[in-house]
Coordinates of C-alpha atoms in Angstrom, one line a residue:
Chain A
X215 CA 0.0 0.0 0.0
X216 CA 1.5 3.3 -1.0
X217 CA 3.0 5.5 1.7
X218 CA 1.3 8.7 2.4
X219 CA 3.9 10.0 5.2
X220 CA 4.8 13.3 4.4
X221 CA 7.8 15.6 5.1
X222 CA 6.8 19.1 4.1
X223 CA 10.2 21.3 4.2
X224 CA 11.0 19.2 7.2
X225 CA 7.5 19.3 8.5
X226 CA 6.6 15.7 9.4
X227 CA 3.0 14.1 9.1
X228 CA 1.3 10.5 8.7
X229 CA -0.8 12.3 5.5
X230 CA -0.4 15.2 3.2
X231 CA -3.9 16.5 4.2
X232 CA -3.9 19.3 6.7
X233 CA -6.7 21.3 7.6
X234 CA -6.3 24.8 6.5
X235 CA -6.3 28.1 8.7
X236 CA -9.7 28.9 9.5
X237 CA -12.9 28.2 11.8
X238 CA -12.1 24.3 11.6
X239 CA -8.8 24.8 13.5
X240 CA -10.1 27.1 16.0
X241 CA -9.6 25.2 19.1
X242 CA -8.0 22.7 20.3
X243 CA -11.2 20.5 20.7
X244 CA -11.5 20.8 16.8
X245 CA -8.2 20.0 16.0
X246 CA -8.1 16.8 18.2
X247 CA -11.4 15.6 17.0
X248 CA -9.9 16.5 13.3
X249 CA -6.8 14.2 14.2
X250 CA -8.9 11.6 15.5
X251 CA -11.0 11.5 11.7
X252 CA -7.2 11.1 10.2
X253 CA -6.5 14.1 9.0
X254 CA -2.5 14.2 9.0
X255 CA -1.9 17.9 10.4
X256 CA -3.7 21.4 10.7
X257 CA -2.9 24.9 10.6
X258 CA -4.3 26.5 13.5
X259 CA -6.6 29.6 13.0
X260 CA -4.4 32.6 12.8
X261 CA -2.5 34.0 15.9
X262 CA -2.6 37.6 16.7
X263 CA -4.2 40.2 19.0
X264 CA -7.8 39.2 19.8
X265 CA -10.1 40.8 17.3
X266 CA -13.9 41.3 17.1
X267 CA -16.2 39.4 15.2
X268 CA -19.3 40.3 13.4
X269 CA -22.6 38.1 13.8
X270 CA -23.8 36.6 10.3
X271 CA -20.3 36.0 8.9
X272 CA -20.7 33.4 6.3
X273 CA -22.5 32.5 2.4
X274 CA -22.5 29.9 0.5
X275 CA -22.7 30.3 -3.3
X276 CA -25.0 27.3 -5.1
X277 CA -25.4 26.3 -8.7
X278 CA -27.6 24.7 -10.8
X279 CA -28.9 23.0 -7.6
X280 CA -25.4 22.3 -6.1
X281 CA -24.7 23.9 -2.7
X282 CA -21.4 25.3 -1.7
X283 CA -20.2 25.6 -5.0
X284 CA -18.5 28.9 -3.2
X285 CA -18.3 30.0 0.1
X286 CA -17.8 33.8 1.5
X287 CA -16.8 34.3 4.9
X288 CA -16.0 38.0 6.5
X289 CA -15.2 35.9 9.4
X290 CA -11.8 37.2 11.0
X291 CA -8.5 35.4 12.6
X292 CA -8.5 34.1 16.3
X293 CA -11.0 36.3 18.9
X294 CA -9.4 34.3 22.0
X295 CA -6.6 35.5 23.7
X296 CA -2.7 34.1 22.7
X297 CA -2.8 32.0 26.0
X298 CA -5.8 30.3 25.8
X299 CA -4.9 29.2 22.1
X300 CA -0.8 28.4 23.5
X301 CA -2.9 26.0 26.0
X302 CA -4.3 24.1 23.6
X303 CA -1.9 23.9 21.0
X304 CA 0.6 22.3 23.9
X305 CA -2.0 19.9 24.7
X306 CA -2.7 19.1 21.4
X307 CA 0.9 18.6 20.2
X308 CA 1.4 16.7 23.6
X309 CA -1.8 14.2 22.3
X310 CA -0.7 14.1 19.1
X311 CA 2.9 13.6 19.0
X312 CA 3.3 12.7 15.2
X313 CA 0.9 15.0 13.7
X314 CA 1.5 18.5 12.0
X315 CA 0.7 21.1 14.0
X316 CA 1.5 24.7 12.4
X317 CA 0.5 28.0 13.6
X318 CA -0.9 30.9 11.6
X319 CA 0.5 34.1 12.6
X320 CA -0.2 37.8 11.9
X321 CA 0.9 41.1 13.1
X322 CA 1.3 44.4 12.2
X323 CA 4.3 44.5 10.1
X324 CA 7.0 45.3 12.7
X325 CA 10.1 43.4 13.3
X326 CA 9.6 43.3 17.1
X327 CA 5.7 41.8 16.6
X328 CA 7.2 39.3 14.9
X329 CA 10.1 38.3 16.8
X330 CA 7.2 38.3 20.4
X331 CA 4.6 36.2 18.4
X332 CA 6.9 33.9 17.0
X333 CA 9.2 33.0 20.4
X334 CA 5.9 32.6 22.1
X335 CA 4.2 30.5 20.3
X336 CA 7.0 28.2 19.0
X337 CA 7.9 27.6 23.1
X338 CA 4.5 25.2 22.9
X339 CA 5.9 22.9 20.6
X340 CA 4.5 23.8 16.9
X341 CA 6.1 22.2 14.1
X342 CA 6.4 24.9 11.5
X343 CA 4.5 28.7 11.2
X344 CA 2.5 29.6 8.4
X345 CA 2.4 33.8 8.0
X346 CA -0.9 35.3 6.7
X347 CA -0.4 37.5 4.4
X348 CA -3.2 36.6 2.7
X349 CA -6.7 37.5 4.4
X350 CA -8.4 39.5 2.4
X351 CA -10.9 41.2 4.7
X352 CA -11.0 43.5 7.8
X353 CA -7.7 42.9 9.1
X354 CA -6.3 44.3 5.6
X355 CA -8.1 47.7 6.3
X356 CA -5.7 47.4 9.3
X357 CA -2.6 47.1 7.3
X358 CA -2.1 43.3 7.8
X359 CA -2.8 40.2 6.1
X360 CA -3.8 40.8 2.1
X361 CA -2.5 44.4 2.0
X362 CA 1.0 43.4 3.5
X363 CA 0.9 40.7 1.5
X364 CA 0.7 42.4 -1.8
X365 CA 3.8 44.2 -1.5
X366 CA 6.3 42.4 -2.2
X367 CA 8.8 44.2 0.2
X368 CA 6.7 43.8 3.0
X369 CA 6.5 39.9 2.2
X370 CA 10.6 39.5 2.4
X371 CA 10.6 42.3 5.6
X372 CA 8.4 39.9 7.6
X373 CA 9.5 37.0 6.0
X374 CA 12.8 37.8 7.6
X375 CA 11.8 39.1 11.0
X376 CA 9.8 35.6 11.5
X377 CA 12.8 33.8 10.1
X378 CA 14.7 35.9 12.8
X379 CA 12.9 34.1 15.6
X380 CA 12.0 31.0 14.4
X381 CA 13.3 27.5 15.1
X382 CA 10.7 26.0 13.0
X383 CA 10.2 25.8 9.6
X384 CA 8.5 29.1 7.9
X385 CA 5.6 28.3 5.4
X386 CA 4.4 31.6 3.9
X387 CA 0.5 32.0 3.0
X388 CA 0.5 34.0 -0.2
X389 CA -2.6 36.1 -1.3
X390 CA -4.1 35.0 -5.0
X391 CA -5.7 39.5 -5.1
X392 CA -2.5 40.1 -7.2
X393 CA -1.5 40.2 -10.9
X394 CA 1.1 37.7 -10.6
X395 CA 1.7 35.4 -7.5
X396 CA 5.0 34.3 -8.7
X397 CA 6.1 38.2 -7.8
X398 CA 5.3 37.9 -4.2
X399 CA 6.6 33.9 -3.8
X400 CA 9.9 35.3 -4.7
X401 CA 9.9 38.1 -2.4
X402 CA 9.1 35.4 0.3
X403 CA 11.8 33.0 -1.2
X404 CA 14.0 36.0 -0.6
X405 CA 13.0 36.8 2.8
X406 CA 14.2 32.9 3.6
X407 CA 10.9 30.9 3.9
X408 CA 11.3 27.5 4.3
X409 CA 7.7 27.4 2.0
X410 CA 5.0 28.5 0.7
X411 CA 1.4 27.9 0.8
X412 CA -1.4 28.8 -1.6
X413 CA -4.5 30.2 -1.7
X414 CA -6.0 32.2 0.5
X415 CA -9.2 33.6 0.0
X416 CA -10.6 36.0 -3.2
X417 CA -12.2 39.2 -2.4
X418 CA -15.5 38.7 -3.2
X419 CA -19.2 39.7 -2.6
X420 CA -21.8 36.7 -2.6
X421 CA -24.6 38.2 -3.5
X422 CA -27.2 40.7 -3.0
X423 CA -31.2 39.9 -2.1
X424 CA -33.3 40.8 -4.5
X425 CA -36.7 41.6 -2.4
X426 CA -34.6 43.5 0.8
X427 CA -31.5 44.5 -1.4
X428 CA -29.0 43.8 0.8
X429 CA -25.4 42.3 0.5
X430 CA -25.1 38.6 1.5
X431 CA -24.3 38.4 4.4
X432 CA -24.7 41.5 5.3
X433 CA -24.8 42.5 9.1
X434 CA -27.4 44.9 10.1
X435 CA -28.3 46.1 6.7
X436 CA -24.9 46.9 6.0
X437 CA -22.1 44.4 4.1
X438 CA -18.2 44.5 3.3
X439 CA -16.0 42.6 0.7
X440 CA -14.9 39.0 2.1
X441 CA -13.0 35.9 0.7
X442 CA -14.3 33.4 -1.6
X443 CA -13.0 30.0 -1.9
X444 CA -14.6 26.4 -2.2
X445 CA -14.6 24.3 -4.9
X446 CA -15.5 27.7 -7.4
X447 CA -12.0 28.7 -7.0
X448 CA -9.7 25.8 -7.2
X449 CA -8.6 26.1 -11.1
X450 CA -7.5 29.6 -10.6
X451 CA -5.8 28.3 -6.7
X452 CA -4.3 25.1 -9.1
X453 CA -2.9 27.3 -11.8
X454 CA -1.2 29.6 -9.1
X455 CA 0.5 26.7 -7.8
X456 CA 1.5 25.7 -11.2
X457 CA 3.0 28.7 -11.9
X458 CA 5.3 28.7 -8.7
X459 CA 5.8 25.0 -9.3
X460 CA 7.5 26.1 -12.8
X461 CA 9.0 29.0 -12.0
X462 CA 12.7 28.5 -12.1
X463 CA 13.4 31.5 -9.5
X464 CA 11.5 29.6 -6.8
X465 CA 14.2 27.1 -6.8
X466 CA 11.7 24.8 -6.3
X467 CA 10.4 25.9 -2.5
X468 CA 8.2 23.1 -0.9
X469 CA 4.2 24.5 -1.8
X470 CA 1.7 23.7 0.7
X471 CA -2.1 23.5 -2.4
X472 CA -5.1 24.5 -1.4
X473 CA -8.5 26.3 -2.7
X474 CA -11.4 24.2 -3.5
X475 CA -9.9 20.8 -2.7
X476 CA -12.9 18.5 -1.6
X477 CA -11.6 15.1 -2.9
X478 CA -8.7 12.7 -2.9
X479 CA -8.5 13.1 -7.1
X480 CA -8.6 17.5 -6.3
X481 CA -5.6 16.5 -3.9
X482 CA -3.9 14.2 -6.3
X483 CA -3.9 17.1 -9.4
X484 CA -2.4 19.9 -6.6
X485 CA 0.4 17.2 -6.3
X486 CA 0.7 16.5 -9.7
X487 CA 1.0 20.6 -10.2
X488 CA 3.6 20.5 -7.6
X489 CA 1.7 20.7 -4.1
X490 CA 3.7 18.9 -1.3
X491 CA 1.1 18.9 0.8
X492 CA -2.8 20.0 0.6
X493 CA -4.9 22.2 2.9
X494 CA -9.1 21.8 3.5
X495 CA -11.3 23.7 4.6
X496 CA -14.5 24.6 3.3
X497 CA -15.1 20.8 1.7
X498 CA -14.8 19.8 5.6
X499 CA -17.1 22.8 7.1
X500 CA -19.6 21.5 4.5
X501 CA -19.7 17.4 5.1
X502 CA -17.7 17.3 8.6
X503 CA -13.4 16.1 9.1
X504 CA -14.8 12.4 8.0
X505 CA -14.5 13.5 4.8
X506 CA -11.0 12.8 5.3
X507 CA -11.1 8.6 5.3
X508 CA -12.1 9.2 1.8
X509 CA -9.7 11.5 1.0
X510 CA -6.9 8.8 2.3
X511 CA -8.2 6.0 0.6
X512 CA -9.1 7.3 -2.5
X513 CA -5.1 9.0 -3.2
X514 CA -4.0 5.1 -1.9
X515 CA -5.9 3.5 -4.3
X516 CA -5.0 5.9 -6.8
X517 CA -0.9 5.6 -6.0
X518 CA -1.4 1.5 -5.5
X519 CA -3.2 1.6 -9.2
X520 CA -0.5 3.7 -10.7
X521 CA 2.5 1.5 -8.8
X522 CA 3.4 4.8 -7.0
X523 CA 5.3 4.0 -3.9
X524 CA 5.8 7.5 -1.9
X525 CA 4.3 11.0 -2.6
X526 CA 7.6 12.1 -3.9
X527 CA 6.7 10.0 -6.8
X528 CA 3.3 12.0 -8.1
X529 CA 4.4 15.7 -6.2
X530 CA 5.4 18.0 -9.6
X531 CA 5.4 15.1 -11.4
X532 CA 2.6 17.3 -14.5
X533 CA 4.5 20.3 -13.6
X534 CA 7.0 19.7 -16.9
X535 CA 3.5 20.2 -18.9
X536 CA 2.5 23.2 -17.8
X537 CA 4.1 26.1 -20.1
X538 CA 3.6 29.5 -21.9
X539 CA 1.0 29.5 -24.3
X540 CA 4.0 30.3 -27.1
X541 CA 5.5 26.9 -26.6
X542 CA 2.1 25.1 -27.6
X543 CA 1.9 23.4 -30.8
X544 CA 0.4 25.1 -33.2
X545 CA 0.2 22.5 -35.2
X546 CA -1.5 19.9 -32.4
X547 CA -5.0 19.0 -34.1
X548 CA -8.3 17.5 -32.2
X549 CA -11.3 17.2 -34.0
X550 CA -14.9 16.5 -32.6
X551 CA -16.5 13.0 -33.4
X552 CA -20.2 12.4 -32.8
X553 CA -21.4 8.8 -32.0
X554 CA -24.7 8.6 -33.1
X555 CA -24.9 5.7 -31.8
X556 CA -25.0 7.2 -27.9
X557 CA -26.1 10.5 -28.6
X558 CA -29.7 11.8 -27.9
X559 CA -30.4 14.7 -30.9
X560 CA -30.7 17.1 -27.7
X561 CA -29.0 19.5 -30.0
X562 CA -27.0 20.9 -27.2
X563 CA -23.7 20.7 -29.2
X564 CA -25.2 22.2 -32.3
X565 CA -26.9 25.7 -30.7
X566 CA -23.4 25.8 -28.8
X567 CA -21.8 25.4 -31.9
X568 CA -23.5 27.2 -34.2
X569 CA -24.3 30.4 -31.8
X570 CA -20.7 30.8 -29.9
X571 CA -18.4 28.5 -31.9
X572 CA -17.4 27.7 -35.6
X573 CA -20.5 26.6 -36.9
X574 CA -19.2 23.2 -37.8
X575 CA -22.5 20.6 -36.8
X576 CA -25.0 20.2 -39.1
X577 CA -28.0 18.4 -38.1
X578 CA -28.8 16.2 -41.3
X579 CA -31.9 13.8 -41.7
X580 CA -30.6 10.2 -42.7
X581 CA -32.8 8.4 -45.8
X582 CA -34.6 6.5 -43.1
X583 CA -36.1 10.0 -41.9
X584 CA -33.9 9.6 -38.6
X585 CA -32.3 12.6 -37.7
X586 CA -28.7 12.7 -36.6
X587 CA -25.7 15.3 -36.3
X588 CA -22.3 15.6 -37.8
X589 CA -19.1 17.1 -37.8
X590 CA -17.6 18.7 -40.8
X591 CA -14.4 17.9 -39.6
X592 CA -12.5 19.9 -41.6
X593 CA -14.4 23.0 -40.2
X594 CA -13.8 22.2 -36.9
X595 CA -11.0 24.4 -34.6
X596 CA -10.9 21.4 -31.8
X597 CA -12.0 23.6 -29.4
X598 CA -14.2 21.1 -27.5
X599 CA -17.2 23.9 -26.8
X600 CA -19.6 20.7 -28.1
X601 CA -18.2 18.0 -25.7
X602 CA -18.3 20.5 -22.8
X603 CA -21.8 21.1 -23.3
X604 CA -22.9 17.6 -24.2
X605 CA -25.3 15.9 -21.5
X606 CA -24.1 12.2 -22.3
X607 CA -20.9 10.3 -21.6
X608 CA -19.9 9.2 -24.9
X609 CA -21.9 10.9 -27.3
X610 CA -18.9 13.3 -28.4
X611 CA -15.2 12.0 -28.7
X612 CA -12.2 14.8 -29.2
X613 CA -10.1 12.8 -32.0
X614 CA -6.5 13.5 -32.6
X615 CA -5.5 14.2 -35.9
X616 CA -2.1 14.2 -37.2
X617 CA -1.2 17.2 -38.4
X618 CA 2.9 17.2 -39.4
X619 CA 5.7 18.4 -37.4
X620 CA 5.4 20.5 -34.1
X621 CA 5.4 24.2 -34.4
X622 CA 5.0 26.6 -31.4
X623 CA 4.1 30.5 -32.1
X624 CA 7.7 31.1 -30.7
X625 CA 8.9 29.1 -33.4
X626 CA 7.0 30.5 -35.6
X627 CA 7.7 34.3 -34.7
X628 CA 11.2 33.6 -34.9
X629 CA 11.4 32.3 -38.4
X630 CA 9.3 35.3 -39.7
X631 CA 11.7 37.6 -38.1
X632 CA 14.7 36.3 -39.2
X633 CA 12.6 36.8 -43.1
X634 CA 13.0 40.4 -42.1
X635 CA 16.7 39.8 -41.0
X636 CA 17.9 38.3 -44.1
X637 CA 15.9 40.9 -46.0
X638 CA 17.5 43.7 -44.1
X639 CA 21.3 42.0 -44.7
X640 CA 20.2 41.7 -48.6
X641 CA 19.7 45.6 -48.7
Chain B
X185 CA -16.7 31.4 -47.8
X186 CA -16.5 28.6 -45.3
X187 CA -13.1 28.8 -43.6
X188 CA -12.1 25.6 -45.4
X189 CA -12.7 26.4 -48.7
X190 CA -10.8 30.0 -48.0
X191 CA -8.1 27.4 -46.3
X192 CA -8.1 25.7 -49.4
X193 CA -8.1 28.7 -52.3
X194 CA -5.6 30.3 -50.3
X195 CA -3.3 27.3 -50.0
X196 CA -3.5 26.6 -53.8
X197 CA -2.2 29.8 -54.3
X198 CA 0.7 28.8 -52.3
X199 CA 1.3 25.7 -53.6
X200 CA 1.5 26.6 -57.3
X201 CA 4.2 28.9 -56.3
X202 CA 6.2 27.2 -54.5
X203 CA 5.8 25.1 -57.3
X204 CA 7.0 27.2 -59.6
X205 CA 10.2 27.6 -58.3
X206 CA 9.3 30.4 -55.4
X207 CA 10.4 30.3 -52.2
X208 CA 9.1 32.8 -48.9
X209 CA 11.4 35.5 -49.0
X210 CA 9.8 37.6 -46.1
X211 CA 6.6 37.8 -44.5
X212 CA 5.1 41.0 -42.8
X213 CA 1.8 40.8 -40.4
X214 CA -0.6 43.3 -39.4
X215 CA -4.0 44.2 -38.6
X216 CA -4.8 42.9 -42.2
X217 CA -3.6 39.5 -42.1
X218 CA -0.1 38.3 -43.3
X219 CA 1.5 39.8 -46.7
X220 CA 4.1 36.9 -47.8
X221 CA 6.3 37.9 -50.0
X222 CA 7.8 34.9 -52.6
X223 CA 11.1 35.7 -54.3
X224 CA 12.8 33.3 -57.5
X225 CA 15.7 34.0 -59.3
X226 CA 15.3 34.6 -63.0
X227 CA 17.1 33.4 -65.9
X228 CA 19.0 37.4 -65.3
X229 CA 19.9 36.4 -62.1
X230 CA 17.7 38.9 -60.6
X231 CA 14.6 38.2 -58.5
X232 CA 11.0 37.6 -59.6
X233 CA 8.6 38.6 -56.4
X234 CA 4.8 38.0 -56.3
X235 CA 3.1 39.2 -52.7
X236 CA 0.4 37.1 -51.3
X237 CA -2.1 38.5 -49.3
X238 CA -3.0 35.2 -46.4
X239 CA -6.3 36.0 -44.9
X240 CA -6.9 32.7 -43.5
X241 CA -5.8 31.1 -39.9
X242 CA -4.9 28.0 -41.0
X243 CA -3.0 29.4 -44.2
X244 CA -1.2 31.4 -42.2
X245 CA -0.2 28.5 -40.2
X246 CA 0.7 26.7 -43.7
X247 CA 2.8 29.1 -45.1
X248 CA 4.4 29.0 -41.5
X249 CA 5.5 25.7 -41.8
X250 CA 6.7 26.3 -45.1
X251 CA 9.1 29.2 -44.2
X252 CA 10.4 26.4 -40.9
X253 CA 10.9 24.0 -43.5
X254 CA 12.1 26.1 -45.9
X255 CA 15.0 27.9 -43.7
X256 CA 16.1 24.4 -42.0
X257 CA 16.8 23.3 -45.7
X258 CA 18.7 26.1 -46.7

């Protein structure tokens, strides 16, 4: 059976699946009761001075029927006091001996707030920090969390004073309300973090009630911009941990995935994209911390069916696929295939086709009267609009064509310039 | 004109020059498509040039590969 045991920049657990920073780790009740379910280590709810809450904190996003698609929160870090939380965390490492337990931490961005924070809290026995520079709401009209964490300077300043302090490995929470993550994973890189970890939450507003016209939540008729994540948001979460997977200036840091991971195979692509380990949160505030049995059997299964022995054989293992869009073969062909056979003449693929796409499916009527649809394959781009939309498993096939010898954009770009090249030598 | 068939006039056009002897001699884009200039040497030793005006995607992906093939077989 494959091994799941996990060493995340020298952080050890008995699984990669830790609960992520947020009301699930509150207390130490939680996080034994999550320990006991098997998940293999949490990150408590962030550490700082005691804040406020709001009443009516949380909204859920549905779809087509499908609750928690997305889930808001304007919930903010820890309300209990540092002690009460040290207390707990002891107890809980003392419990738990081989389990993860990391602390979130943040404070205002002063070297000597770090240096108290960290020294104090490490002196319980955590195994690793994780820095929050990454909530998006309420604390970052304070100067903390997203809006330190968007300034690169300020990542490496506090990267460094925690650094400073610690004795423990330093995992760095980055904030995905940027242009480009990679700018801010650097600037932790060079502040000395040990990792980093990926996403926190999106600003976002859930909604707004249509009869009393009010944000949702909204807290006594009023509302403020919180953080969206759930399963909505994990291909933009899975394409920022690509992108610091692949970045060659990241000299390949340890990255802790999360954002919208709800099942073992959501896990298994963060690894594949480079994730060492994986955070949960809102898949676990949704169905309970059982969820995690499934979770661990599932990514076994998977790892015993591929012959994988240890995580180190999937973690980054698709990260050598994912490139610039100029290195893509231009000359890569898929065509769409229709088996009639296993269709149902909904039309689906047709209107999507004919409306938004390349108006390549023609509904035809056979000599028997029976109607049918086909692909004028030579029409078609390959842009698989008509399989997305299709209702039945089957019923629509994306063929490979062959189609010559690779060539990328870059490739191509270059060979037209050096036309103008020899052009300008010739005059 | 179904992109095809504008694939396929387009190409032609290519082909028979290529063909006769022409080869891509430099190829300028802009906001009208791709102007593809095809040079041959003449029995005068001086160069014959036709200009192609390449409207179509996957023409311009054509004469693409052309020019790759052409410039690794110079």
């Amino acid at each position: 059976m494959a091994d799941l045991r996990t060493n995340f920049a020298g952080i050890k657990a008995p699984n990669p699946f830790w609960l992520a920073s947020a009301p699930p780790t509150n207390t130490g009740y939680q996080v034994q009761r999550a320990f006991e379910a098997g998940w293999g280590g949490a990150v408590w709810k962030t550490l700082g001075d005691p804040i406020l809450n709001v009443s009516s904190r949380f909204a859920g996003t549905s779809y087509n029927g499908k609750q928690v698609m997305g889930f808001n929160n304007i919930e903010l870090i820890s309300d209990r006091p540092l002690e009460v939380n040290l207390q707990e965390i002891y107890e809980t490492k003392k419990k738990y001996p081989d389990h993860a337990v990391i602390a979130s931490l943040m404070v205002e961005p002063q070297q000597e707030k770090w240096h108290e924070i960290v020294k104090k809290v490490q002196d319980v026995g955590v195994d690793g920090f994780e820095l929050n520079f990454g909530c998006p709401h309420g604390m970052a009209e304070r100067g903390m969390g997203a809006a330190s964490g968007q300034v690169p300077e300020l990542v490496e300043k506090q990267t460094m004073w925690a650094k400073e302090a610690a004795e423990v490995p330093v995992i760095v929470k980055l904030t995905p309300n940027i242009t480009d993550i990679t700018a801010t994973a650097l600037a932790a890189v060079q502040g000395g973090a040990d990792a980093i970890s990926m996403i926190n939450t999106i600003n976002s507003l859930a909604g707004v009630d249509l009869d009393s016209w009010n944000t949702i939540p909204h807290v006594a008729g009023k509302g403020a911009h919180g953080g969206y994540c759930g399963p909505a948001v994990k291909p933009i979460a899975l394409n920022m941990v690509a992108e610091c997977a692949r970045d060659p200036e990241l000299n390949n840091i340890p990255i802790s995935g999360m954002g919208g991971i709800s099942t073992w195979s959501d896990a298994a692509e963060y690894m594949l994209m480079g994730a060492g380990s994986v955070q949960v949160c809102t898949a676990a505030m949704h169905h309970g911390f059982s969820i995690v049995e499934d979770m661990i059997d599932g990514l076994q299964n998977y790892m015993d069916e591929k012959k994988l022995e240890t995580l180190d054989d999937i973690v980054g293992k698709s990260v050598p696929k994912y490139s610039d869009w100029g290195d893509l073969d231009l000359n890569y062909k898929v065509v769409a295939r229709i088996n009639n056979d296993v269709c149902i003449n909904c039309n689906k693929c047709h209107i999507a086709c004919e409306d938004t796409s390349h108006q390549c499916i023609d509904m035809l009527t056979a000599e028997d009267g029976t109607d049918y649809l086909e692909v004028r394959e030579e029409d078609c781009v390959g842009c698989n609009l008509c399989s997305i939309v299709c209702p039945v498993d089957g019923a629509i096939d994306m063929v490979e064509i062959p189609n010559g010898e690779p060539m990328t954009w870059n490739d191509r770009q270059a060979a037209i310039k050096q036309t103008s090249t020899s052009a300008t030598e010739l005059a | 004109m179904a992109s095809y068939e504008e694939f396929l006039e387009e190409k032609s056009k290519i082909d028979e020059l290529v063909e006769k002897g022409y080869r891509i001699g430099k190829v300028e884009e802009n906001l009208s498509g791709a102007f593809v200039d095809f040079e041959r040497p003449n029995e005068k030793k001086q160069s014959e040039k036709k200009q192609l005006h390449i409207l179509n995607p996957d023409t311009r992906k054509y004469f693409s590969n052309l020019l790759i093939a052409q410039q690794k077989n110079k």
